[in-house]
Amino acid sequence: MFFFFLEPVLIYNWLLILAAVIPAIFLMIKVYQSDRLEPESPYLLWKMVTGGIWSAMVAGILEWIANGVLTSYVSQKDPIYNVIMYFVIVAYAEEGAKYFFLKRRSWFSREFNCQYDGVVYAVFVALGFALWENISYVMIYGFSTALVRAVTAVPGHACFGIFMGIFYGLARGCAYLGKNIRSKFFRVLAVVVPAALHGSYDYVASLNSAEGQWIFLAFIAVLFFISFHLVNKMSKNDKYFQIDRRNYRF
């Protein structure tokens, strides 16, 4: 009798998990199919996804600690609280954690030999992050949350990943040519630009007004359009890295 009542609960939970996972998988397939030169191995892509999951856990801990420190000095009712919380703590904890696992798991990979590879890796890390985050939210708040996040948060993380991947790919290309200063500059941008977009996304989403909702919809529409335009452009113009063996340190 116990299992008779338990079965609908299990089915419902699995439906919630599927609702949380499917948007991320759909975007992963889209980005993977756009890799026209040399598709990446399933093993490496799995490393990116699991890196994204680990980054979500690390970011959660960093945010919890930083928020505790912030609330000790700034009231949550103070307007500056949201600015610091979204543009500094959340943005850099999450995008910084993603970048840490992205670089750690792909920078020296032999498969990282094309410009667009950086986009693929970064998006898979970002969607691994979004996948874990989405499951957590959906299991707590239910199916309606899955529907909202499917068209906002999950594609949002993918967009942040696209910008991170563009600069990450540029950084790797410069490193192959021995242009280490320029490579470091692009690596900084690979964190700063997604963090700025992430902070803007969260801050606009927190605006509790009718005008704020329209601003948020306009923001994500523009962000999605630019991001996927960049994916198509990067995919079409993809090329293998050139290697200057005189300057590059293997």
Tab-separated table of C-alpha atoms in Angstrom:
chain	number	residue	atom	x	y	z
A	1	MET	CA	0.000	0.000	0.000
A	2	PHE	CA	2.888	2.364	0.833
A	3	PHE	CA	4.447	1.917	-2.623
A	4	PHE	CA	1.038	2.550	-4.236
A	5	PHE	CA	1.000	6.052	-2.759
A	6	LEU	CA	4.719	6.577	-3.292
A	7	GLU	CA	4.620	5.915	-7.046
A	8	PRO	CA	2.758	9.132	-8.061
A	9	VAL	CA	5.214	11.152	-5.944
A	10	LEU	CA	8.190	9.530	-7.671
A	11	ILE	CA	6.648	10.094	-11.109
A	12	TYR	CA	5.998	13.763	-10.268
A	13	ASN	CA	9.566	14.243	-9.061
A	14	TRP	CA	10.945	12.676	-12.217
A	15	LEU	CA	8.770	14.991	-14.302
A	16	LEU	CA	10.175	17.952	-12.390
A	17	ILE	CA	13.732	16.763	-12.985
A	18	LEU	CA	13.044	16.272	-16.705
A	19	ALA	CA	11.516	19.752	-16.913
A	20	ALA	CA	14.665	21.122	-15.314
A	21	VAL	CA	17.086	19.135	-17.483
A	22	ILE	CA	15.540	19.261	-20.978
A	23	PRO	CA	16.166	23.003	-21.688
A	24	ALA	CA	19.860	22.625	-20.842
A	25	ILE	CA	20.216	19.492	-22.983
A	26	PHE	CA	18.452	21.199	-25.907
A	27	LEU	CA	20.911	24.104	-25.834
A	28	MET	CA	23.886	21.753	-25.479
A	29	ILE	CA	22.795	19.922	-28.649
A	30	LYS	CA	22.346	23.237	-30.485
A	31	VAL	CA	25.848	24.452	-29.624
A	32	TYR	CA	27.424	21.041	-30.270
A	33	GLN	CA	25.849	20.764	-33.730
A	34	SER	CA	27.202	24.216	-34.602
A	35	ASP	CA	30.774	22.936	-34.201
A	36	ARG	CA	31.410	22.351	-37.902
A	37	LEU	CA	35.189	21.770	-38.015
A	38	GLU	CA	35.931	19.089	-35.451
A	39	PRO	CA	33.230	18.070	-32.935
A	40	GLU	CA	34.498	17.451	-29.419
A	41	SER	CA	34.607	14.019	-27.795
A	42	PRO	CA	31.742	12.992	-25.472
A	43	TYR	CA	34.280	12.407	-22.694
A	44	LEU	CA	35.592	15.983	-22.804
A	45	LEU	CA	32.083	17.426	-22.993
A	46	TRP	CA	31.059	15.330	-19.991
A	47	LYS	CA	34.038	16.787	-18.115
A	48	MET	CA	32.720	20.255	-18.953
A	49	VAL	CA	29.211	19.441	-17.720
A	50	THR	CA	30.450	17.929	-14.459
A	51	GLY	CA	32.771	20.910	-14.068
A	52	GLY	CA	29.708	23.115	-14.337
A	53	ILE	CA	27.944	21.093	-11.641
A	54	TRP	CA	30.944	21.404	-9.335
A	55	SER	CA	31.123	25.135	-10.050
A	56	ALA	CA	27.475	25.514	-8.955
A	57	MET	CA	28.321	23.897	-5.623
A	58	VAL	CA	31.435	26.022	-5.130
A	59	ALA	CA	29.592	29.222	-6.087
A	60	GLY	CA	26.791	28.396	-3.656
A	61	ILE	CA	29.265	28.142	-0.777
A	62	LEU	CA	31.061	31.363	-1.790
A	63	GLU	CA	27.769	33.242	-2.072
A	64	TRP	CA	26.597	32.002	1.325
A	65	ILE	CA	29.808	33.155	3.010
A	66	ALA	CA	29.953	36.497	1.163
A	67	ASN	CA	26.276	37.214	1.838
A	68	GLY	CA	26.850	36.618	5.535
A	69	VAL	CA	29.651	39.174	5.495
A	70	LEU	CA	27.630	41.656	3.420
A	71	THR	CA	24.560	41.542	5.674
A	72	SER	CA	26.811	42.268	8.648
A	73	TYR	CA	27.605	45.682	7.178
A	74	VAL	CA	24.754	46.526	4.781
A	75	SER	CA	21.012	46.204	5.381
A	76	GLN	CA	19.095	44.171	2.824
A	77	LYS	CA	16.712	47.131	2.524
A	78	ASP	CA	19.535	49.409	1.436
A	79	PRO	CA	19.564	49.869	-2.390
A	80	ILE	CA	23.322	49.294	-2.444
A	81	TYR	CA	22.761	45.776	-1.099
A	82	ASN	CA	21.329	44.492	-4.394
A	83	VAL	CA	24.076	46.190	-6.383
A	84	ILE	CA	26.825	44.514	-4.363
A	85	MET	CA	24.968	41.215	-4.126
A	86	TYR	CA	24.256	40.832	-7.851
A	87	PHE	CA	27.167	42.626	-9.537
A	88	VAL	CA	29.927	41.497	-7.187
A	89	ILE	CA	29.027	38.469	-5.065
A	90	VAL	CA	26.715	36.441	-7.315
A	91	ALA	CA	28.244	37.476	-10.636
A	92	TYR	CA	31.869	36.826	-9.753
A	93	ALA	CA	31.230	33.787	-7.543
A	94	GLU	CA	29.304	32.022	-10.305
A	95	GLU	CA	31.210	33.161	-13.382
A	96	GLY	CA	34.536	32.861	-11.573
A	97	ALA	CA	33.735	29.300	-10.474
A	98	LYS	CA	32.665	28.371	-14.011
A	99	TYR	CA	35.877	29.798	-15.455
A	100	PHE	CA	38.022	27.972	-12.884
A	101	PHE	CA	36.652	24.557	-13.888
A	102	LEU	CA	36.547	25.509	-17.581
A	103	LYS	CA	40.244	26.371	-17.705
A	104	ARG	CA	41.299	23.547	-15.416
A	105	ARG	CA	39.600	20.923	-17.583
A	106	SER	CA	40.170	22.188	-21.127
A	107	TRP	CA	43.107	24.607	-21.458
A	108	PHE	CA	45.733	21.929	-22.128
A	109	SER	CA	43.430	19.503	-23.930
A	110	ARG	CA	44.665	18.406	-27.369
A	111	GLU	CA	41.086	18.747	-28.592
A	112	PHE	CA	41.183	22.501	-27.916
A	113	ASN	CA	42.511	23.318	-31.383
A	114	CYS	CA	39.848	25.599	-32.882
A	115	GLN	CA	38.481	29.042	-32.051
A	116	TYR	CA	34.892	27.852	-31.623
A	117	ASP	CA	35.943	25.114	-29.188
A	118	GLY	CA	36.180	27.760	-26.471
A	119	VAL	CA	32.507	28.572	-26.968
A	120	VAL	CA	31.510	24.899	-26.849
A	121	TYR	CA	33.437	24.253	-23.641
A	122	ALA	CA	32.231	27.389	-21.867
A	123	VAL	CA	28.597	26.805	-22.817
A	124	PHE	CA	28.719	23.197	-21.636
A	125	VAL	CA	30.198	24.304	-18.305
A	126	ALA	CA	27.550	27.036	-18.021
A	127	LEU	CA	24.743	24.621	-18.836
A	128	GLY	CA	26.105	22.063	-16.382
A	129	PHE	CA	25.866	24.847	-13.799
A	130	ALA	CA	22.349	25.771	-14.941
A	131	LEU	CA	21.267	22.130	-14.979
A	132	TRP	CA	22.225	21.588	-11.335
A	133	GLU	CA	20.829	24.965	-10.272
A	134	ASN	CA	17.593	24.334	-12.149
A	135	ILE	CA	17.042	20.932	-10.554
A	136	SER	CA	17.540	22.499	-7.115
A	137	TYR	CA	15.035	25.292	-7.776
A	138	VAL	CA	12.439	23.056	-9.423
A	139	MET	CA	12.501	20.433	-6.669
A	140	ILE	CA	11.796	23.205	-4.137
A	141	TYR	CA	9.387	25.468	-6.015
A	142	GLY	CA	7.694	23.138	-8.506
A	143	PHE	CA	6.807	22.852	-12.183
A	144	SER	CA	5.873	26.507	-12.732
A	145	THR	CA	9.444	27.444	-11.800
A	146	ALA	CA	10.735	25.019	-14.436
A	147	LEU	CA	8.669	26.744	-17.125
A	148	VAL	CA	9.900	30.219	-16.184
A	149	ARG	CA	13.549	29.204	-15.849
A	150	ALA	CA	13.390	27.251	-19.134
A	151	VAL	CA	13.010	30.524	-21.053
A	152	THR	CA	15.047	32.807	-18.786
A	153	ALA	CA	17.709	31.402	-16.439
A	154	VAL	CA	18.875	28.393	-18.471
A	155	PRO	CA	19.311	30.298	-21.748
A	156	GLY	CA	20.738	33.155	-19.662
A	157	HIS	CA	23.552	30.948	-18.383
A	158	ALA	CA	24.116	29.741	-21.944
A	159	CYS	CA	24.480	33.352	-23.100
A	160	PHE	CA	26.981	34.121	-20.343
A	161	GLY	CA	28.849	31.006	-21.450
A	162	ILE	CA	28.909	32.177	-25.053
A	163	PHE	CA	30.605	35.454	-24.120
A	164	MET	CA	33.003	33.630	-21.816
A	165	GLY	CA	33.817	31.135	-24.558
A	166	ILE	CA	34.512	33.794	-27.184
A	167	PHE	CA	37.173	35.471	-25.050
A	168	TYR	CA	38.438	32.121	-23.777
A	169	GLY	CA	38.979	30.932	-27.345
A	170	LEU	CA	40.772	34.166	-28.214
A	171	ALA	CA	42.988	33.720	-25.149
A	172	ARG	CA	43.936	30.188	-26.194
A	173	GLY	CA	44.734	31.304	-29.725
A	174	CYS	CA	47.011	34.057	-28.427
A	175	ALA	CA	48.742	31.619	-26.091
A	176	TYR	CA	49.529	29.311	-29.010
A	177	LEU	CA	51.195	32.262	-30.744
A	178	GLY	CA	53.197	33.126	-27.643
A	179	LYS	CA	51.255	36.380	-27.104
A	180	ASN	CA	50.963	35.853	-23.363
A	181	ILE	CA	50.037	39.406	-22.337
A	182	ARG	CA	47.186	39.510	-24.832
A	183	SER	CA	46.152	36.006	-23.748
A	184	LYS	CA	45.918	37.131	-20.108
A	185	PHE	CA	43.891	40.168	-21.175
A	186	PHE	CA	41.328	37.962	-22.950
A	187	ARG	CA	41.232	35.592	-19.966
A	188	VAL	CA	40.323	38.542	-17.732
A	189	LEU	CA	37.580	39.529	-20.178
A	190	ALA	CA	36.352	35.915	-20.161
A	191	VAL	CA	35.314	36.492	-16.543
A	192	VAL	CA	34.582	40.231	-16.408
A	193	VAL	CA	32.201	40.417	-19.393
A	194	PRO	CA	29.995	37.438	-18.394
A	195	ALA	CA	30.009	38.690	-14.788
A	196	ALA	CA	28.810	42.137	-15.915
A	197	LEU	CA	26.039	40.560	-17.992
A	198	HIS	CA	25.132	38.180	-15.159
A	199	GLY	CA	24.971	41.006	-12.626
A	200	SER	CA	22.822	43.101	-14.974
A	201	TYR	CA	20.502	40.133	-15.586
A	202	ASP	CA	19.965	39.482	-11.862
A	203	TYR	CA	19.631	43.145	-10.957
A	204	VAL	CA	17.042	43.869	-13.655
A	205	ALA	CA	15.149	40.694	-12.689
A	206	SER	CA	14.955	41.978	-9.101
A	207	LEU	CA	13.110	45.171	-10.071
A	208	ASN	CA	9.637	44.855	-8.520
A	209	SER	CA	7.559	46.950	-10.877
A	210	ALA	CA	5.658	46.658	-14.139
A	211	GLU	CA	8.320	48.754	-15.853
A	212	GLY	CA	10.986	46.494	-14.385
A	213	GLN	CA	9.348	43.422	-15.894
A	214	TRP	CA	9.301	45.001	-19.345
A	215	ILE	CA	12.928	46.063	-18.961
A	216	PHE	CA	13.826	42.492	-17.977
A	217	LEU	CA	12.014	41.025	-21.000
A	218	ALA	CA	13.713	43.521	-23.309
A	219	PHE	CA	17.098	42.779	-21.723
A	220	ILE	CA	16.879	39.006	-22.145
A	221	ALA	CA	15.491	39.357	-25.684
A	222	VAL	CA	18.466	41.499	-26.741
A	223	LEU	CA	20.910	39.259	-24.852
A	224	PHE	CA	19.566	36.084	-26.494
A	225	PHE	CA	19.538	37.643	-29.966
A	226	ILE	CA	23.132	38.896	-29.731
A	227	SER	CA	24.367	35.647	-28.168
A	228	PHE	CA	22.941	33.310	-30.750
A	229	HIS	CA	23.974	35.651	-33.564
A	230	LEU	CA	27.512	35.355	-32.194
A	231	VAL	CA	27.220	31.549	-32.081
A	232	ASN	CA	26.253	31.404	-35.737
A	233	LYS	CA	28.969	33.876	-36.724
A	234	MET	CA	31.688	32.136	-34.699
A	235	SER	CA	30.669	28.755	-36.081
A	236	LYS	CA	30.772	29.905	-39.707
A	237	ASN	CA	34.124	31.670	-39.256
A	238	ASP	CA	35.726	28.959	-37.139
A	239	LYS	CA	39.348	28.106	-37.830
A	240	TYR	CA	42.172	26.002	-36.445
A	241	PHE	CA	44.663	27.716	-34.167
A	242	GLN	CA	48.012	28.707	-35.600
A	243	ILE	CA	50.981	27.698	-33.467
A	244	ASP	CA	54.224	29.633	-33.283
A	245	ARG	CA	56.603	26.944	-32.016
A	246	ARG	CA	59.351	29.512	-31.450
A	247	ASN	CA	57.358	31.404	-28.799
A	248	TYR	CA	54.763	28.990	-27.481
A	249	ARG	CA	55.720	26.944	-24.429
A	250	PHE	CA	54.327	23.435	-24.719
